[in-house]
Coordinates of C-alpha atoms in Angstrom, one line a residue:
Chain A
X1 CA 52.0 28.2 -66.8
X2 CA 53.2 28.9 -70.4
X3 CA 55.5 31.6 -69.2
X4 CA 57.2 29.3 -66.7
X5 CA 57.6 26.7 -69.4
X6 CA 59.0 29.3 -71.8
X7 CA 61.6 30.1 -69.1
X8 CA 62.4 26.5 -68.5
X9 CA 62.9 25.9 -72.2
X10 CA 65.1 29.0 -72.4
X11 CA 67.2 27.6 -69.5
X12 CA 67.5 24.2 -71.2
X13 CA 68.6 25.9 -74.5
X14 CA 71.1 28.0 -72.7
X15 CA 72.6 25.0 -71.0
X16 CA 72.7 23.0 -74.2
X17 CA 74.5 25.8 -76.1
X18 CA 77.0 26.3 -73.3
X19 CA 77.8 22.5 -73.2
X20 CA 78.0 22.3 -77.1
X21 CA 80.5 25.2 -77.1
X22 CA 82.9 22.9 -75.2
X23 CA 85.9 21.3 -76.8
X24 CA 85.3 18.0 -75.2
X25 CA 83.0 15.5 -77.0
X26 CA 81.4 14.1 -74.0
X27 CA 80.2 17.6 -72.9
X28 CA 79.0 18.2 -76.4
X29 CA 77.1 15.0 -76.3
X30 CA 75.4 16.1 -73.1
X31 CA 74.6 19.4 -74.7
X32 CA 72.9 17.5 -77.6
X33 CA 70.9 15.5 -75.2
X34 CA 69.7 18.6 -73.3
X35 CA 69.0 20.4 -76.7
X36 CA 66.8 17.5 -77.7
X37 CA 64.9 17.7 -74.4
X38 CA 64.6 21.5 -74.8
X39 CA 62.9 21.1 -78.2
X40 CA 60.6 18.5 -76.9
X41 CA 59.4 20.8 -74.1
X42 CA 59.0 23.6 -76.7
X43 CA 56.8 21.5 -78.8
X44 CA 55.0 20.4 -75.8
X45 CA 54.2 23.9 -74.7
X46 CA 53.0 24.6 -78.3
X47 CA 50.1 22.2 -77.7
X48 CA 48.5 24.1 -74.9
X49 CA 49.2 23.3 -71.3
X50 CA 46.0 22.3 -69.3
X51 CA 45.7 20.2 -66.2
X52 CA 43.3 17.3 -65.7
X53 CA 41.6 17.8 -69.2
X54 CA 42.4 14.9 -71.3
X55 CA 41.4 15.4 -75.0
X56 CA 38.8 12.6 -74.9
X57 CA 35.5 13.2 -76.7
X58 CA 32.6 12.1 -74.5
X59 CA 30.1 9.5 -75.7
X60 CA 27.3 10.9 -77.8
X61 CA 29.2 14.0 -78.9
X62 CA 31.6 14.4 -81.8
X63 CA 33.6 17.4 -80.6
X64 CA 35.6 18.2 -77.4
X65 CA 33.8 20.2 -74.7
X66 CA 35.9 23.2 -74.0
X67 CA 39.7 23.6 -74.3
X68 CA 42.0 20.6 -73.7
X69 CA 45.6 19.9 -74.6
X70 CA 46.3 19.2 -78.2
X71 CA 47.3 15.6 -78.6
X72 CA 49.2 16.0 -81.9
X73 CA 52.3 17.8 -80.5
X74 CA 52.6 14.9 -78.1
X75 CA 52.6 12.5 -80.9
X76 CA 55.3 14.7 -82.6
X77 CA 57.4 14.6 -79.5
X78 CA 57.1 11.0 -79.3
X79 CA 58.6 10.7 -82.8
X80 CA 61.3 13.2 -81.9
X81 CA 62.1 11.3 -78.7
X82 CA 62.5 8.1 -80.6
X83 CA 64.7 9.7 -83.2
X84 CA 66.8 11.8 -80.9
X85 CA 67.4 8.9 -78.5
X86 CA 68.6 6.7 -81.3
X87 CA 70.9 9.4 -82.5
X88 CA 72.2 9.9 -79.0
X89 CA 72.9 6.2 -78.7
X90 CA 74.8 6.4 -82.1
X91 CA 76.8 9.4 -81.1
X92 CA 77.6 8.0 -77.7
X93 CA 79.1 4.8 -79.3
X94 CA 80.9 7.1 -81.9
X95 CA 82.3 9.2 -79.1
X96 CA 83.6 6.1 -77.4
X97 CA 85.2 4.8 -80.6
X98 CA 86.7 8.1 -81.4
X99 CA 88.2 8.2 -77.8
X100 CA 89.5 4.7 -78.3
X101 CA 90.9 5.3 -81.8
X102 CA 92.2 8.7 -81.5
X103 CA 93.0 8.5 -77.8
X104 CA 91.6 11.9 -77.1
X105 CA 88.2 13.4 -76.7
X106 CA 89.4 17.0 -77.2
X107 CA 88.2 18.2 -80.6
X108 CA 91.2 20.5 -80.9
X109 CA 93.4 17.4 -81.1
X110 CA 91.2 15.6 -83.6
X111 CA 93.2 16.5 -86.7
X112 CA 93.5 13.1 -88.4
X113 CA 91.1 14.1 -91.3
X114 CA 92.5 17.5 -91.5
X115 CA 96.2 17.3 -90.9
X116 CA 97.8 20.4 -89.6
X117 CA 100.8 20.5 -91.9
X118 CA 100.2 19.2 -95.3
X119 CA 102.9 19.1 -97.9
X120 CA 102.8 22.0 -100.4
X121 CA 102.0 21.1 -103.9
X122 CA 104.8 21.9 -106.5
X123 CA 104.9 25.6 -106.9
X124 CA 106.6 25.5 -110.3
X125 CA 105.8 23.5 -113.3
Chain B
X1 CA 31.3 23.5 -77.2
X2 CA 29.4 20.4 -77.0
X3 CA 28.0 19.4 -80.3
X4 CA 25.6 16.5 -80.3
X5 CA 24.3 14.9 -83.4
X6 CA 21.9 12.1 -83.7
X7 CA 23.0 11.1 -87.2
X8 CA 26.3 9.3 -87.8
X9 CA 29.2 11.6 -88.5
X10 CA 29.8 12.5 -92.1
X11 CA 33.3 11.2 -92.7
X12 CA 33.5 12.2 -96.3
X13 CA 34.9 15.6 -95.4
X14 CA 37.8 14.0 -93.5
X15 CA 38.5 10.6 -95.0
X16 CA 39.2 9.1 -98.4
X17 CA 36.3 6.7 -98.8
X18 CA 37.0 5.3 -102.2
X19 CA 40.0 3.2 -103.3
X20 CA 43.1 5.1 -104.2
X21 CA 43.7 5.5 -108.0
X22 CA 46.4 3.3 -109.4
X23 CA 48.5 6.2 -110.7
X24 CA 48.6 7.8 -107.2
X25 CA 50.6 4.8 -105.9
X26 CA 53.4 6.2 -108.1
X27 CA 53.9 9.0 -105.5
X28 CA 54.8 6.7 -102.7
X29 CA 56.5 4.0 -104.8
X30 CA 60.0 5.4 -104.8
X31 CA 60.2 5.4 -101.0
X32 CA 58.3 2.1 -100.6
X33 CA 60.5 0.5 -103.3
X34 CA 63.8 1.6 -101.5
X35 CA 62.5 0.4 -98.1
X36 CA 61.5 -3.0 -99.6
X37 CA 64.9 -3.5 -101.4
X38 CA 66.7 -2.2 -98.2
X39 CA 64.7 -4.7 -96.1
X40 CA 65.3 -7.5 -98.5
X41 CA 69.1 -6.8 -98.4
X42 CA 69.0 -6.8 -94.6
X43 CA 67.2 -10.2 -94.7
X44 CA 69.9 -11.5 -97.1
X45 CA 72.7 -10.2 -94.9
X46 CA 74.5 -13.6 -94.9
X47 CA 74.4 -13.8 -98.7
X48 CA 76.5 -10.8 -99.4
X49 CA 77.3 -12.1 -102.9
X50 CA 73.8 -11.2 -104.0
X51 CA 73.8 -7.7 -102.5
X52 CA 75.4 -5.8 -105.4
X53 CA 73.2 -7.4 -108.0
X54 CA 69.9 -6.7 -106.1
X55 CA 70.9 -3.2 -105.1
X56 CA 72.0 -2.2 -108.7
X57 CA 68.8 -3.7 -110.1
X58 CA 66.8 -1.9 -107.3
X59 CA 68.4 1.5 -108.1
X60 CA 67.7 0.9 -111.9
X61 CA 64.1 0.2 -110.9
X62 CA 64.1 3.4 -108.9
X63 CA 65.3 5.5 -111.9
X64 CA 62.5 3.9 -113.9
X65 CA 59.9 4.7 -111.2
X66 CA 61.1 8.4 -110.9
X67 CA 61.1 8.7 -114.6
X68 CA 57.5 7.6 -114.8
X69 CA 56.6 9.8 -112.0
X70 CA 58.3 12.9 -113.7
X71 CA 56.4 12.0 -116.9
X72 CA 53.1 11.7 -115.0
X73 CA 53.6 14.9 -113.1
X74 CA 54.6 16.8 -116.3
X75 CA 51.5 15.6 -118.1
X76 CA 48.9 15.8 -115.3
X77 CA 50.2 18.3 -112.8
X78 CA 51.1 17.8 -109.1
X79 CA 49.7 14.7 -107.5
X80 CA 48.8 13.9 -103.9
X81 CA 48.4 10.7 -101.9
X82 CA 47.3 10.7 -98.3
X83 CA 48.4 8.2 -95.7
X84 CA 45.9 6.3 -93.6
X85 CA 42.9 7.7 -95.6
X86 CA 42.9 10.8 -93.6
X87 CA 42.6 13.9 -95.8
X88 CA 44.9 16.9 -95.5
X89 CA 45.4 18.7 -93.3
X90 CA 44.8 15.8 -90.8
X91 CA 46.6 13.1 -92.7
X92 CA 50.2 13.0 -93.9
X93 CA 50.3 13.8 -97.5
X94 CA 52.8 12.9 -100.1
X95 CA 52.6 15.6 -102.7
X96 CA 54.9 15.7 -105.8
X97 CA 55.2 18.6 -108.2
X98 CA 57.7 19.1 -110.9
X99 CA 60.4 20.3 -108.6
X100 CA 60.2 17.3 -106.4
X101 CA 60.0 14.9 -109.3
X102 CA 63.0 16.4 -111.1
X103 CA 65.1 16.3 -107.9
X104 CA 64.0 12.7 -107.2
X105 CA 64.8 11.5 -110.8
X106 CA 68.4 13.1 -110.8
X107 CA 69.0 11.7 -107.3
X108 CA 68.0 8.2 -108.6
X109 CA 70.3 8.5 -111.7
X110 CA 73.2 9.6 -109.4
X111 CA 72.6 6.8 -107.0
X112 CA 72.5 4.3 -109.9
X113 CA 75.8 5.6 -111.1
X114 CA 77.1 5.2 -107.5
X115 CA 75.7 1.7 -107.2
X116 CA 77.6 0.7 -110.3
X117 CA 80.8 2.4 -109.2
X118 CA 80.6 0.6 -105.9
X119 CA 80.9 -2.8 -107.7
X120 CA 84.6 -2.1 -107.9
X121 CA 84.9 0.1 -104.9
X122 CA 83.2 -1.7 -102.0
X123 CA 84.9 -4.9 -101.0
X124 CA 83.5 -7.8 -99.1
X125 CA 84.2 -6.1 -95.7
X126 CA 82.1 -3.2 -96.8
X127 CA 79.3 -5.4 -98.1
X128 CA 79.3 -7.3 -94.8
X129 CA 79.1 -4.0 -93.0
X130 CA 75.9 -3.2 -94.8
X131 CA 76.8 -0.8 -97.6
X132 CA 74.0 -1.7 -99.8
X133 CA 71.2 -1.7 -97.2
X134 CA 72.4 1.7 -96.1
X135 CA 72.5 3.0 -99.6
X136 CA 68.9 1.9 -100.3
X137 CA 67.7 3.5 -96.9
X138 CA 69.6 6.6 -97.8
X139 CA 67.7 6.7 -101.1
X140 CA 64.5 6.1 -99.3
X141 CA 65.2 9.1 -97.1
X142 CA 66.3 11.2 -100.0
X143 CA 63.2 10.3 -102.1
X144 CA 60.9 10.8 -99.2
X145 CA 62.3 14.3 -98.6
X146 CA 61.7 15.3 -102.2
X147 CA 58.2 13.9 -102.3
X148 CA 56.6 14.6 -99.0
X149 CA 54.1 17.4 -98.6
X150 CA 54.2 17.6 -94.8
X151 CA 56.8 19.5 -92.9
X152 CA 57.2 17.1 -89.9
X153 CA 57.4 14.2 -92.4
X154 CA 60.2 16.1 -94.0
X155 CA 62.0 16.2 -90.6
X156 CA 61.5 12.4 -90.4
X157 CA 63.0 11.8 -93.9
X158 CA 65.9 14.0 -93.0
X159 CA 66.5 11.8 -90.0
X160 CA 66.3 8.7 -92.1
X161 CA 68.8 9.8 -94.6
X162 CA 71.0 11.2 -91.7
X163 CA 71.2 7.9 -89.8
X164 CA 72.0 6.1 -93.1
X165 CA 74.6 8.6 -94.0
X166 CA 76.2 8.1 -90.6
X167 CA 76.3 4.3 -91.3
X168 CA 77.9 4.9 -94.7
X169 CA 80.3 7.4 -93.4
X170 CA 81.9 5.2 -90.8
X171 CA 82.0 2.2 -93.1
X172 CA 85.5 0.8 -92.5
X173 CA 86.0 2.6 -89.1
X174 CA 89.4 4.0 -89.9
X175 CA 90.6 6.7 -87.5
X176 CA 90.2 9.3 -90.3
X177 CA 86.6 8.3 -90.9
X178 CA 85.8 8.3 -87.2
X179 CA 87.2 11.8 -87.0
X180 CA 85.2 13.0 -90.0
X181 CA 82.0 11.3 -88.7
X182 CA 82.3 13.0 -85.3
X183 CA 82.2 16.4 -86.9
X184 CA 79.6 15.5 -89.5
X185 CA 77.4 13.8 -86.9
X186 CA 77.3 16.3 -84.2
X187 CA 76.8 19.3 -86.6
X188 CA 74.2 17.7 -88.7
X189 CA 72.3 16.6 -85.5
X190 CA 72.4 20.2 -84.4
X191 CA 71.0 21.3 -87.7
X192 CA 68.1 18.8 -87.7
X193 CA 67.3 19.8 -84.2
X194 CA 67.1 23.5 -85.3
X195 CA 64.7 22.3 -88.0
X196 CA 62.7 20.6 -85.3
X197 CA 62.7 23.9 -83.3
X198 CA 61.4 25.7 -86.4
X199 CA 58.8 23.1 -87.0
X200 CA 57.6 23.2 -83.4
X201 CA 57.1 26.9 -83.7
X202 CA 55.5 26.4 -87.1
X203 CA 52.9 24.1 -85.5
X204 CA 52.3 26.5 -82.7
X205 CA 51.7 29.3 -85.2
X206 CA 49.7 27.5 -87.9
X207 CA 48.2 24.5 -86.2
X208 CA 49.0 22.4 -89.2
X209 CA 52.0 20.8 -90.7
X210 CA 50.8 20.3 -94.3
X211 CA 52.8 22.5 -96.6
X212 CA 49.9 23.3 -98.8
X213 CA 47.8 24.3 -95.8
X214 CA 50.6 26.5 -94.5
X215 CA 51.1 28.2 -97.9
X216 CA 47.3 28.9 -97.9
X217 CA 47.2 30.2 -94.3
X218 CA 50.5 32.3 -94.3
X219 CA 48.7 35.2 -96.0
X220 CA 46.1 35.6 -93.2
X221 CA 48.7 35.3 -90.3
X222 CA 51.3 37.6 -91.8
X223 CA 50.4 40.6 -89.6
X224 CA 50.1 38.7 -86.3
X225 CA 52.5 35.8 -86.3
X226 CA 56.3 35.9 -85.9
X227 CA 56.8 34.5 -89.5
X228 CA 60.1 36.2 -90.0
X229 CA 61.5 34.4 -86.9
X230 CA 60.3 31.1 -88.3
X231 CA 61.7 31.8 -91.7
X232 CA 65.0 32.8 -90.3
X233 CA 65.2 29.6 -88.2
X234 CA 64.5 27.5 -91.3
X235 CA 67.1 29.4 -93.2
X236 CA 69.7 28.6 -90.6
X237 CA 68.7 25.0 -90.2
X238 CA 68.5 24.3 -94.0
X239 CA 71.5 26.4 -94.6
X240 CA 73.5 24.2 -92.2
X241 CA 72.4 21.1 -93.9
X242 CA 73.2 22.6 -97.3
X243 CA 76.7 23.8 -95.9
X244 CA 76.1 27.5 -96.4
X245 CA 78.9 29.9 -95.4
X246 CA 79.1 30.4 -91.7
X247 CA 77.9 27.0 -90.9
X248 CA 79.8 25.0 -93.6
X249 CA 82.9 23.7 -92.0
X250 CA 81.6 20.2 -91.2
X251 CA 81.5 19.4 -94.9
X252 CA 85.2 19.8 -95.9
X253 CA 86.0 18.1 -92.6
X254 CA 84.2 14.9 -93.4
X255 CA 83.5 14.4 -97.1
X256 CA 87.0 13.3 -98.0
X257 CA 87.2 10.5 -95.4
X258 CA 84.8 7.7 -96.4
X259 CA 84.9 5.5 -99.4
X260 CA 84.9 7.2 -102.7
X261 CA 81.5 6.1 -103.7
X262 CA 80.2 7.3 -100.3
X263 CA 81.6 10.8 -100.7
X264 CA 80.4 10.9 -104.3
X265 CA 76.8 10.1 -103.2
X266 CA 77.0 12.5 -100.3
X267 CA 78.3 15.3 -102.6
X268 CA 75.6 14.6 -105.0
X269 CA 72.6 14.1 -102.7
X270 CA 72.8 15.3 -99.2
X271 CA 73.5 19.1 -99.5
X272 CA 71.0 19.2 -102.4
X273 CA 68.3 17.9 -100.0
X274 CA 69.0 20.9 -97.9
X275 CA 68.7 23.2 -100.9
X276 CA 65.5 21.6 -102.0
X277 CA 64.0 22.0 -98.6
X278 CA 65.1 25.7 -98.5
X279 CA 63.5 26.3 -101.9
X280 CA 60.3 24.6 -100.8
X281 CA 60.0 26.5 -97.6
X282 CA 61.4 29.9 -98.7
X283 CA 59.7 30.1 -102.1
X284 CA 56.5 28.3 -101.7
X285 CA 55.6 28.8 -98.0
X286 CA 57.0 32.2 -97.1
X287 CA 57.6 34.2 -100.3
X288 CA 57.1 37.6 -98.5
X289 CA 59.6 36.7 -95.8
X290 CA 62.1 35.5 -98.4
X291 CA 61.9 38.8 -100.1
X292 CA 62.7 40.6 -96.8
X293 CA 65.5 38.2 -96.0
X294 CA 66.8 38.3 -99.6
X295 CA 69.8 40.5 -98.7
X296 CA 70.9 38.1 -95.9
X297 CA 70.6 35.1 -98.2
X298 CA 72.5 36.8 -101.1
X299 CA 75.3 37.8 -98.6
X300 CA 75.5 34.3 -97.3
X301 CA 75.4 33.0 -100.8
X302 CA 78.2 35.3 -102.1
X303 CA 80.4 34.5 -99.1
X304 CA 79.7 30.7 -99.5
X305 CA 80.7 30.8 -103.1
X306 CA 83.9 32.9 -102.6
X307 CA 85.0 31.2 -99.4
X308 CA 84.3 27.8 -100.8
X309 CA 86.4 28.4 -103.9
X310 CA 89.3 30.0 -101.9
X311 CA 89.3 26.9 -99.7
X312 CA 89.5 24.8 -102.9
X313 CA 92.5 26.8 -104.1
X314 CA 94.2 26.2 -100.8
X315 CA 94.0 22.5 -100.7
X316 CA 96.3 19.8 -102.0
X317 CA 94.2 16.8 -101.5
X318 CA 92.0 15.9 -104.6
X319 CA 88.9 15.0 -102.6
X320 CA 89.3 18.0 -100.2
X321 CA 89.4 20.4 -103.2
X322 CA 86.1 18.8 -104.3
X323 CA 84.7 19.3 -100.8
X324 CA 85.2 23.0 -101.0
X325 CA 83.8 23.1 -104.5
X326 CA 80.6 21.5 -103.3
X327 CA 80.4 24.3 -100.8
X328 CA 81.0 26.9 -103.5
X329 CA 78.2 25.5 -105.7
X330 CA 75.8 25.8 -102.7
X331 CA 76.6 29.5 -102.8
X332 CA 75.3 29.8 -106.3
X333 CA 72.1 28.2 -105.5
X334 CA 71.6 30.4 -102.5
X335 CA 72.2 33.3 -104.8
X336 CA 69.4 32.1 -107.0
X337 CA 67.0 31.8 -103.9
X338 CA 67.9 35.3 -102.8
X339 CA 67.3 36.8 -106.2
X340 CA 63.9 35.0 -106.7
X341 CA 61.7 35.2 -109.7
X342 CA 61.6 32.7 -112.5
X343 CA 65.3 33.4 -113.3
X344 CA 66.6 33.1 -109.8
X345 CA 64.6 30.1 -108.6
X346 CA 64.8 28.3 -112.0
X347 CA 68.6 28.9 -111.9
X348 CA 68.9 27.6 -108.4
X349 CA 67.0 24.4 -109.3
X350 CA 69.0 24.0 -112.5
X351 CA 72.3 24.6 -110.7
X352 CA 71.3 22.0 -108.0
X353 CA 70.5 19.3 -110.6
X354 CA 73.7 20.1 -112.5
X355 CA 75.7 20.0 -109.3
X356 CA 74.3 16.6 -108.3
X357 CA 75.6 15.1 -111.5
X358 CA 78.9 16.9 -111.8
X359 CA 80.0 16.7 -108.2
X360 CA 79.3 12.9 -108.1
X361 CA 81.2 12.5 -111.3
X362 CA 84.1 14.5 -109.9
X363 CA 84.4 12.4 -106.8
X364 CA 84.4 9.3 -109.0
X365 CA 87.3 10.9 -110.9
X366 CA 89.0 11.5 -107.7
X367 CA 88.6 7.8 -106.7
X368 CA 90.0 6.7 -110.1
X369 CA 92.9 9.2 -109.9
X370 CA 93.8 7.7 -106.5
X371 CA 93.6 4.2 -108.0
X372 CA 95.9 5.2 -110.9
X373 CA 98.3 7.5 -109.0
X374 CA 98.3 5.5 -105.7
X375 CA 97.6 8.6 -103.6
X376 CA 95.1 11.4 -103.5
X377 CA 97.3 14.4 -103.0
X378 CA 98.1 16.4 -106.1
X379 CA 101.5 17.1 -104.6
X380 CA 102.5 13.4 -105.4
X381 CA 100.2 12.2 -108.1
X382 CA 101.3 13.0 -111.6
X383 CA 101.1 11.9 -115.2
X384 CA 97.6 10.6 -115.1
X385 CA 97.0 11.8 -118.6
X386 CA 99.6 9.5 -120.0
X387 CA 98.3 6.7 -117.9
X388 CA 94.8 6.9 -119.2
X389 CA 93.8 9.4 -121.8
X390 CA 90.1 8.6 -121.9
X391 CA 89.8 9.1 -118.1
X392 CA 91.7 12.3 -118.3
X393 CA 89.3 13.6 -121.0
X394 CA 86.3 12.8 -118.9
X395 CA 87.8 14.6 -115.9
X396 CA 88.4 17.6 -118.0
X397 CA 84.8 17.6 -119.1
X398 CA 83.7 17.6 -115.6
X399 CA 86.2 20.2 -114.6
X400 CA 84.8 22.5 -117.4
X401 CA 81.2 21.7 -116.2
X402 CA 81.8 22.5 -112.6
X403 CA 83.5 25.8 -113.6
X404 CA 80.4 26.8 -115.6
X405 CA 82.2 26.8 -119.0
X406 CA 80.3 26.0 -122.2
X407 CA 79.4 23.6 -123.7
X408 CA 78.7 21.8 -120.4
X409 CA 75.7 21.8 -118.0
X410 CA 77.2 24.4 -115.6
X411 CA 77.0 27.2 -118.1
X412 CA 73.3 27.6 -118.4
X413 CA 72.3 27.9 -114.8
X414 CA 75.2 30.3 -114.3
X415 CA 74.0 32.4 -117.1
X416 CA 70.5 32.4 -115.7
X417 CA 71.7 33.3 -112.2
X418 CA 74.0 36.1 -113.4
X419 CA 71.3 37.5 -115.6
X420 CA 68.7 37.4 -112.9
X421 CA 71.1 39.0 -110.5
X422 CA 71.9 41.8 -112.9
X423 CA 68.1 42.3 -113.7
X424 CA 67.5 43.2 -110.2
X425 CA 70.5 45.4 -110.0
X426 CA 72.5 43.2 -107.6
X427 CA 75.7 43.6 -109.5
X428 CA 77.9 42.6 -106.6
X429 CA 76.1 39.2 -106.5
X430 CA 76.7 38.8 -110.3
X431 CA 80.3 39.7 -109.7
X432 CA 80.6 37.1 -106.9
X433 CA 79.1 34.4 -109.2
X434 CA 81.6 35.3 -112.0
X435 CA 84.6 35.5 -109.5
X436 CA 83.6 32.1 -108.1
X437 CA 83.4 30.7 -111.6
X438 CA 86.8 32.2 -112.5
X439 CA 88.5 30.9 -109.3
X440 CA 87.0 27.5 -110.0
X441 CA 88.6 27.4 -113.3
X442 CA 91.9 28.1 -111.6
X443 CA 91.4 25.5 -108.9
X444 CA 90.4 22.8 -111.3
X445 CA 93.0 24.0 -113.8
X446 CA 95.7 23.7 -111.1
X447 CA 94.3 20.2 -110.3
X448 CA 94.5 19.1 -113.9
X449 CA 97.9 20.6 -114.5
X450 CA 99.5 19.0 -111.4
X451 CA 97.9 15.6 -111.3
X452 CA 97.3 15.0 -115.0
X453 CA 99.7 17.0 -117.2
X454 CA 102.8 17.0 -115.1
X455 CA 105.1 14.1 -115.8
X456 CA 107.2 12.3 -113.2
X457 CA 110.8 12.7 -114.1
X458 CA 112.4 9.6 -115.4
X459 CA 109.5 7.4 -114.5
X460 CA 108.3 4.9 -117.2
X461 CA 104.7 5.4 -117.9
X462 CA 102.5 2.4 -118.8
X463 CA 98.9 2.9 -119.8
X464 CA 96.6 1.4 -117.1
X465 CA 93.3 -0.3 -117.9
X466 CA 90.5 0.5 -115.6
X467 CA 87.6 -1.7 -114.6
X468 CA 84.6 -0.7 -116.6
X469 CA 82.5 -0.5 -113.4
X470 CA 84.4 2.5 -112.3
X471 CA 84.8 4.1 -115.8
X472 CA 81.3 3.6 -117.0
X473 CA 79.5 5.7 -114.4
X474 CA 82.0 8.4 -114.8
X475 CA 81.5 8.4 -118.6
X476 CA 77.7 8.4 -118.2
X477 CA 77.7 11.4 -115.9
X478 CA 80.3 13.3 -118.0
X479 CA 78.1 12.6 -121.2
X480 CA 75.0 13.6 -119.3
X481 CA 76.5 17.0 -118.4
X482 CA 77.6 17.4 -122.0
X483 CA 74.2 16.5 -123.3
X484 CA 72.4 19.0 -120.9
X485 CA 75.0 21.6 -122.0
X486 CA 74.4 21.1 -125.7
X487 CA 70.7 20.6 -125.7
X488 CA 69.3 22.3 -122.6
X489 CA 65.9 23.3 -124.0
X490 CA 63.7 20.4 -122.7
X491 CA 65.2 20.5 -119.2
X492 CA 65.1 24.3 -119.2
X493 CA 61.4 24.3 -120.1
X494 CA 60.6 21.7 -117.3
X495 CA 62.6 23.9 -114.9
X496 CA 60.8 27.0 -115.9
X497 CA 57.4 25.4 -115.2
X498 CA 58.7 23.9 -112.0
X499 CA 59.8 27.4 -110.8
X500 CA 56.6 28.9 -111.9
X501 CA 54.7 26.1 -109.9
X502 CA 56.7 27.0 -106.8
X503 CA 56.0 30.8 -107.1
X504 CA 52.3 30.3 -107.9
X505 CA 51.4 27.1 -106.0
X506 CA 47.7 27.0 -106.9
X507 CA 48.1 23.7 -108.8
X508 CA 50.0 22.2 -105.8
X509 CA 47.2 23.4 -103.4
X510 CA 44.5 22.1 -105.7
X511 CA 46.1 18.7 -105.7
X512 CA 46.1 18.7 -101.9
X513 CA 42.7 20.2 -101.4
X514 CA 40.7 19.2 -104.6
X515 CA 37.5 20.8 -103.5
X516 CA 38.9 23.6 -101.6
X517 CA 39.2 21.2 -98.5
X518 CA 38.4 22.0 -95.0
X519 CA 39.1 25.6 -93.9

């Protein structure tokens, strides 16, 4: 099962990298969303994949019987999901504002902060 | 395996059962304080007249708390406080050693200077937009990153400071700022995601996220686990955060767009958090891997220095020159991390602290120059020297400091780094350090020559009085770098023991696991 998950995570990463290499912000944004999910799946795989064995300690014992999924990575993923979702929301609004304000979503044309032709400073003194 | 016990479970091995010592609260106080003030400011969002007063008082309090913390750590050694009573490695630990306390104190001083500068820089619009709450939350994130002893927690603090920095960066929503924020936002989010990837692998390998526990277990796992991959991933993630060479271009694209005080704080704080995290992970957790990667780090450092300073030479905008100088300084710190040993690590820590003070001061100077000259391009601004002599003198001091000339604070870390590089025979690294310093002199000299000394032909020059809220923080920071430059011994001694504590973290480990802890 881990091997299949590793393959899936790899595909997610490949898709994310491909999308993030685009010039268009909206595709980069989709890439970021896919990347976040790729990382979550990666952490999830790190916590052992088992079916039907919840990590619940039975009454009268104080340790698990046999292997179960590790619950901690799932807690980490929960934190990461919340964070990446809020960032995704922020960047979505930012992309929209950028599209409105700069009337392009092509990063090649976003040269307001770094103008293409700046005046030269005086060369003599 | 089923383990049945008839007696109640002995919790003393896993839980803190007694009350927390009063002094331990000092570890968490910087973060809690910033959050409390930030929350108070958000509650008072309709009374924006009070915001600056509360925020500046809050930042002054933060400086005091961090100074107490540093004093306590210097006297008693590293301290640990655990959250929710769970002992490490189960609970999240806040552990502070000398390195963390030093960074936190200098960050607080820089933030206080920024808070005072903002009195004359942030107008009512900016206040209504939430500049001060964002500033306090940014400081909560920065302090948390310096004080935490848990690597996932470090990721969370990175996100806290990142989201506040987004808020500060778009403050004003001008097209230029939105353009800068797009690049800053996306690339920093990719960097933190890489950090999360590395942390996921780290947990899969070690089964723990506590830094002390990782440092302890790394030795046993060195043969079997892919620690090199992990370290390289961390290097890329933190290098991107710190704006190291191949992944640095988001910084000069964005740092000149926001309000002056915002770029000043960013230049002082954010990249140094990346450097701090890099030092913590590379030196304390994976020293052997750092040794093996040292050529890569040194190469990245040398290229960062040289490319950064060449970028500075090519720019005409005051703040964009400074953006490239921030990048160039990061290269020197990377060189220190690559060289290692007390000289290298101590030099990197010293350079980082110096750079926090100097870069913030220089951005303040850029803001004042734009106020006096009406523009921020050195092609049009001129005659600043005659407009305000005192301000020109303070700028010149900071230009000397950033170039590493004596008697200012940049000199000592540069000496340490060059000496450490020569000691291990890395002459090319020492040459890159000196070349970068030389080119920085030219870049800042060109800046000073054109914007300050050059007179406009035929223009009547009147001296301009500046509000003390902008001049005072600049003067304090410039005098601080002069003070450190003239009398570096106490700071140098503290930095030496901080570097020694990172290289040999037994005191750190003892503070986290007082009785050896659970194995």
